[in-house]
Short mmCIF file of C-alpha atoms in Angstrom, two decimals:
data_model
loop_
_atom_site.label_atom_id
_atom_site.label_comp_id
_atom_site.label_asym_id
_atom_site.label_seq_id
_atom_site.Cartn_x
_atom_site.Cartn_y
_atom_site.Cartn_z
CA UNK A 1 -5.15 -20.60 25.69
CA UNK A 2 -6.35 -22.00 22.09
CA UNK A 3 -3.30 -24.53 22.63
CA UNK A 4 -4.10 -25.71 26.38
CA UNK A 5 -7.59 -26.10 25.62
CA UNK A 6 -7.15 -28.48 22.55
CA UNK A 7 -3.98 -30.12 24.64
CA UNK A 8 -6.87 -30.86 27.21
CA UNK A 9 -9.17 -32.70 24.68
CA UNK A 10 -6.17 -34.68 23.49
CA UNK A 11 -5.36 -35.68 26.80
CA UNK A 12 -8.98 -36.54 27.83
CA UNK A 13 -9.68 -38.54 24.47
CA UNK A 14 -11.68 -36.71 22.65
CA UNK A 15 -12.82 -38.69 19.18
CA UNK A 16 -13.90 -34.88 17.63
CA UNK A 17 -10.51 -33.86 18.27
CA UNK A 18 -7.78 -34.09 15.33
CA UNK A 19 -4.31 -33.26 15.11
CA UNK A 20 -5.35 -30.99 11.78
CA UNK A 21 -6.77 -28.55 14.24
CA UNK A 22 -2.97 -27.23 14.62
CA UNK A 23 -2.38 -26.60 10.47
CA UNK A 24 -2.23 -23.03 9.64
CA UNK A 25 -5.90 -22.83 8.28
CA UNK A 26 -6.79 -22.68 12.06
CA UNK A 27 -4.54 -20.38 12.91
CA UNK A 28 -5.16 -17.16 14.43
CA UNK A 29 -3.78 -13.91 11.91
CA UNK A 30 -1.01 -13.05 14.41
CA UNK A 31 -0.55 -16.41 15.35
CA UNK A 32 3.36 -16.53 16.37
CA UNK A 33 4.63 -18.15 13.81
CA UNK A 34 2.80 -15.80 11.35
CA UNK A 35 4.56 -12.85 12.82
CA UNK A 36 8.16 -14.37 13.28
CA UNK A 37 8.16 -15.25 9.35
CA UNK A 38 7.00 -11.74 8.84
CA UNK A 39 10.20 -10.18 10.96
CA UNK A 40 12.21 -12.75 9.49
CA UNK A 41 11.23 -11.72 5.50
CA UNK A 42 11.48 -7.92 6.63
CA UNK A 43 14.73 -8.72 8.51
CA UNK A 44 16.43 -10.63 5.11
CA UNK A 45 15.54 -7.30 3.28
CA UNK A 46 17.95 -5.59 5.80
CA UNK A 47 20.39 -8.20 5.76
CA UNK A 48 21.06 -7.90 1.84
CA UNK A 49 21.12 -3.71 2.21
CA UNK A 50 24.10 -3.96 4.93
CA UNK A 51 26.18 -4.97 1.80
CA UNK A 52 25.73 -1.69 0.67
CA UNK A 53 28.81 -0.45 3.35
CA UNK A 54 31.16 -2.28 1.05
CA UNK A 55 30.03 0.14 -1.72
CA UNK A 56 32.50 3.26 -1.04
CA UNK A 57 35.26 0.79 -1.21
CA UNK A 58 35.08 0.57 -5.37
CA UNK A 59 35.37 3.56 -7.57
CA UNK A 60 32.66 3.37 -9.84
CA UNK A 61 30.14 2.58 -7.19
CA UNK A 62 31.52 4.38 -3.92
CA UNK A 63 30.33 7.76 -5.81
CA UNK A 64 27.03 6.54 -6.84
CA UNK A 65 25.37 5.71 -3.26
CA UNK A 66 26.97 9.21 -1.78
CA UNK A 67 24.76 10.94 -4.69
CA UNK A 68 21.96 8.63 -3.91
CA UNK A 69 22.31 9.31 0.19
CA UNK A 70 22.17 12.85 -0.38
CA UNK A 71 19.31 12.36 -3.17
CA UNK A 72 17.54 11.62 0.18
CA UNK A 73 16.10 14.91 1.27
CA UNK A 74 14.86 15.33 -2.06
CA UNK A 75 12.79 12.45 -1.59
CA UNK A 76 11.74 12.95 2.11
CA UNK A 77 10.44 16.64 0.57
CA UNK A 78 8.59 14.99 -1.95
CA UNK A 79 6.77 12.25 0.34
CA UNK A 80 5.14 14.97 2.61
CA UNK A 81 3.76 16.85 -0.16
CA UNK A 82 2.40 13.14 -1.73
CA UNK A 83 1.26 11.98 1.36
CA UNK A 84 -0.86 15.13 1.73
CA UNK A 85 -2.51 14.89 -1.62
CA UNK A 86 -2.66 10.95 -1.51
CA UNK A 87 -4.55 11.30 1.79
CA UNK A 88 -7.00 13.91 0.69
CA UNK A 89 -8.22 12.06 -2.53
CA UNK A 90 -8.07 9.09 -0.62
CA UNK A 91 -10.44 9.93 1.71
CA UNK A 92 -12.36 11.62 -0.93
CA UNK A 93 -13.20 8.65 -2.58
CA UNK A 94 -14.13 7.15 0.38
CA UNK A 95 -16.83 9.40 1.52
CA UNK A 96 -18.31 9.60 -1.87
CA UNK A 97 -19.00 5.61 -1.77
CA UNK A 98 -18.94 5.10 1.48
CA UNK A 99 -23.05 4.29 1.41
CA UNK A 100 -22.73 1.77 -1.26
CA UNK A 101 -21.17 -1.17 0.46
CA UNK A 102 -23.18 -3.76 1.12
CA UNK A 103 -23.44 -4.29 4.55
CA UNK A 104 -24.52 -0.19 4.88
CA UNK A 105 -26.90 -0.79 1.53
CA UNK A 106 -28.76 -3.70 4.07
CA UNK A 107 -29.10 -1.74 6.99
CA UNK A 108 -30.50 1.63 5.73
CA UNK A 109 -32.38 0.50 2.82
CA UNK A 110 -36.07 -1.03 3.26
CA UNK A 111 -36.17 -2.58 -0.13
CA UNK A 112 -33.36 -4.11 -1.07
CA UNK A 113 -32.43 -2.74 -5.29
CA UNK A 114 -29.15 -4.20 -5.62
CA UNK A 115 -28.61 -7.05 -2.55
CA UNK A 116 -26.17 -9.55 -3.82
CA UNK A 117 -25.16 -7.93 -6.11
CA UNK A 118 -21.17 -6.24 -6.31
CA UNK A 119 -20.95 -2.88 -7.57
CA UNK A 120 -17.75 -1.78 -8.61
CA UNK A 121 -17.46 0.84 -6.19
CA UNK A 122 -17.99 -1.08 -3.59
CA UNK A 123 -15.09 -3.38 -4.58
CA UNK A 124 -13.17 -0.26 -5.38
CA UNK A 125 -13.67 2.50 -3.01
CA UNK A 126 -16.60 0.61 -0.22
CA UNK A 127 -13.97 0.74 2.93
CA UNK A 128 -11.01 2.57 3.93
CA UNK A 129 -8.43 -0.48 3.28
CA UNK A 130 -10.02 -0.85 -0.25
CA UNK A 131 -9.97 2.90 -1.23
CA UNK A 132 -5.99 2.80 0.00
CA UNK A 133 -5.17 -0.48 -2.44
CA UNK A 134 -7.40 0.55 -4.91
CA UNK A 135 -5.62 4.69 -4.97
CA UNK A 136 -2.21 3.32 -4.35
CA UNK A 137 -2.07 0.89 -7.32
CA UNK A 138 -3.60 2.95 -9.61
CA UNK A 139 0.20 4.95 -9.00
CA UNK A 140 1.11 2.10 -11.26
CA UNK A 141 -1.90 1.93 -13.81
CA UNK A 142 -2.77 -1.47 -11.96
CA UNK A 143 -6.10 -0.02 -11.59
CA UNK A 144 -9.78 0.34 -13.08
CA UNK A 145 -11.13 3.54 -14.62
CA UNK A 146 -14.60 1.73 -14.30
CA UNK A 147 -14.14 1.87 -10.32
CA UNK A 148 -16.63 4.69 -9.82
CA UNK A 149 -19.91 3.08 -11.46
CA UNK A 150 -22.63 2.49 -9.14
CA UNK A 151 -24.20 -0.14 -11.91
CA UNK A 152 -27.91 -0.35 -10.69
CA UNK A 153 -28.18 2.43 -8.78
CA UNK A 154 -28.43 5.06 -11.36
CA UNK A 155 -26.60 7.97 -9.42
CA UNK A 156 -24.91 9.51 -12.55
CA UNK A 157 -23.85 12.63 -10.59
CA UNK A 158 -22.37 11.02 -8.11
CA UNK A 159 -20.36 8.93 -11.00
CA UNK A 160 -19.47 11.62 -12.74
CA UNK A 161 -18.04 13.32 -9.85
CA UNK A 162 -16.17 10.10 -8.91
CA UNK A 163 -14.47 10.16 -12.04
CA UNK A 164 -13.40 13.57 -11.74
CA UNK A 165 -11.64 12.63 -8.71
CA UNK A 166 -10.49 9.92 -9.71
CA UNK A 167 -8.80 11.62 -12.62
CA UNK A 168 -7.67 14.69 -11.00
CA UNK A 169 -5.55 12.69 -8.20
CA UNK A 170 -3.88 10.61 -11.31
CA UNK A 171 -3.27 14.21 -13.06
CA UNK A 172 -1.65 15.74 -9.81
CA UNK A 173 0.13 12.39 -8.34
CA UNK A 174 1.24 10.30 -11.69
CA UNK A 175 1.73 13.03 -14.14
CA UNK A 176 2.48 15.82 -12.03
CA UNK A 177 4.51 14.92 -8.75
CA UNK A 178 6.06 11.97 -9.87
CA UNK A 179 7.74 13.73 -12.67
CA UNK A 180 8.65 16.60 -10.63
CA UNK A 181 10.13 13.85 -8.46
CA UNK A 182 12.27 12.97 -11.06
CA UNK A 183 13.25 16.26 -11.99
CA UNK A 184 14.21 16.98 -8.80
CA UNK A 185 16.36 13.80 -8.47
CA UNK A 186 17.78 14.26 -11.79
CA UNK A 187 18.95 18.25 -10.70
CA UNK A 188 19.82 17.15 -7.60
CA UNK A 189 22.57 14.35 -8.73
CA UNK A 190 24.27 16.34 -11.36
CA UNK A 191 24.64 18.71 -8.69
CA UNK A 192 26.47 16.17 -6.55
CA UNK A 193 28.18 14.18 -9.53
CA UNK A 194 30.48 17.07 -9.86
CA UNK A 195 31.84 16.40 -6.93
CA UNK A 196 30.91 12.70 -6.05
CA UNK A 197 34.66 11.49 -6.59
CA UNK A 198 35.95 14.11 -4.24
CA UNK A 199 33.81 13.11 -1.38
CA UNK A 200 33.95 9.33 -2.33
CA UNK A 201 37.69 9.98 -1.52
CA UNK A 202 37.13 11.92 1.54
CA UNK A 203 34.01 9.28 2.57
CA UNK A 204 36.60 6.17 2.04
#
């Protein structure tokens, strides 16, 4: 519709009209285009791993992607338990600062303390699509510690129990599960490596 309208004011003459209304600034987010390149990047990603059934052809790497295929369930195990616990302190986190983002601070409050100006947990933890990048990265240490502070709204309790959330979901998901992750993974393939070559054999 977006296209036959502006096709129409082409047509007709129209000296407001350009021919830059059709670069990707104006473009809608799942404009076409958009979405095909997205397929297209995802489907590369698959393209490369279908080399991976040339693997069990060579000796030295045949037995290392059977161990890793049957590492699988290991992982699968893991991801329910993580999503479980991600979820929880994710939503957490949420609900705790849910009241500071802006838009909720302007409707609610009759004097405005801190319009204008960003608190870091608003930035951090003020919607549900910021609390996910914010407790997902932190996996990594790729985020802030100083999240939780409210700035000039002085709520230290409700700080203080931020950052005991904040520190008990890195305690149970970076220290804790991830390195049981690894433990498991680690028992798991010298369990198989003892007999990788056998069923590399039987696999080829």
């Amino acid at each position: 519709m977006l296209f036959i309208s502006h096709a129409k004011q082409l047509l007709a003459g129209s000296p407001s009209t350009s021919l830059s209304i059709y670069y990707r600034y104006y473009w809608v987010s799942f404009d076409p285009i958009n979405v095909a390149e997205g397929l297209f990047a995802i489907a590369n990603i698959f393209s490369f791993s279908r080399i991976c059934f040339l693997l069990p052809a060579f000796q030295h790497l045949g037995p290392l992607q059977i161990s890793l295929g049957r590492m699988m369930s290991d992982i699968g195990k893991f991801i329910i338990i993580f999503l479980i616990i991600f979820c929880g302190f994710m939503f957490g986190l949420n609900n705790l600062f849910w009241y500071y983002k802006e838009t909720v601070r302007k409707n609610v409050e009759i004097t405005h303390h801190a319009s204008g100006d960003d608190l870091s947990a608003e930035k951090h933890f003020g919607t549900m699509a910021t609390t996910f990048k914010t407790v997902f990265w932190s996996l990594f240490g790729l985020a802030e510690k100083e999240g939780v502070e409210l700035q000039k709204y002085n709520k230290r309790f409700t700080e203080i129990v931020g950052y005991l959330i904040y520190g008990a979901f890195n305690i149970a998901n970076v220290i804790v599960l991830l390195n049981m992750l690894i433990a498991m993974m680690s028992k798991s393939y010298e369990t198989i490596e003892e007999h990788a070559d056998v069923e590399w054999k039987f696999a080829r």
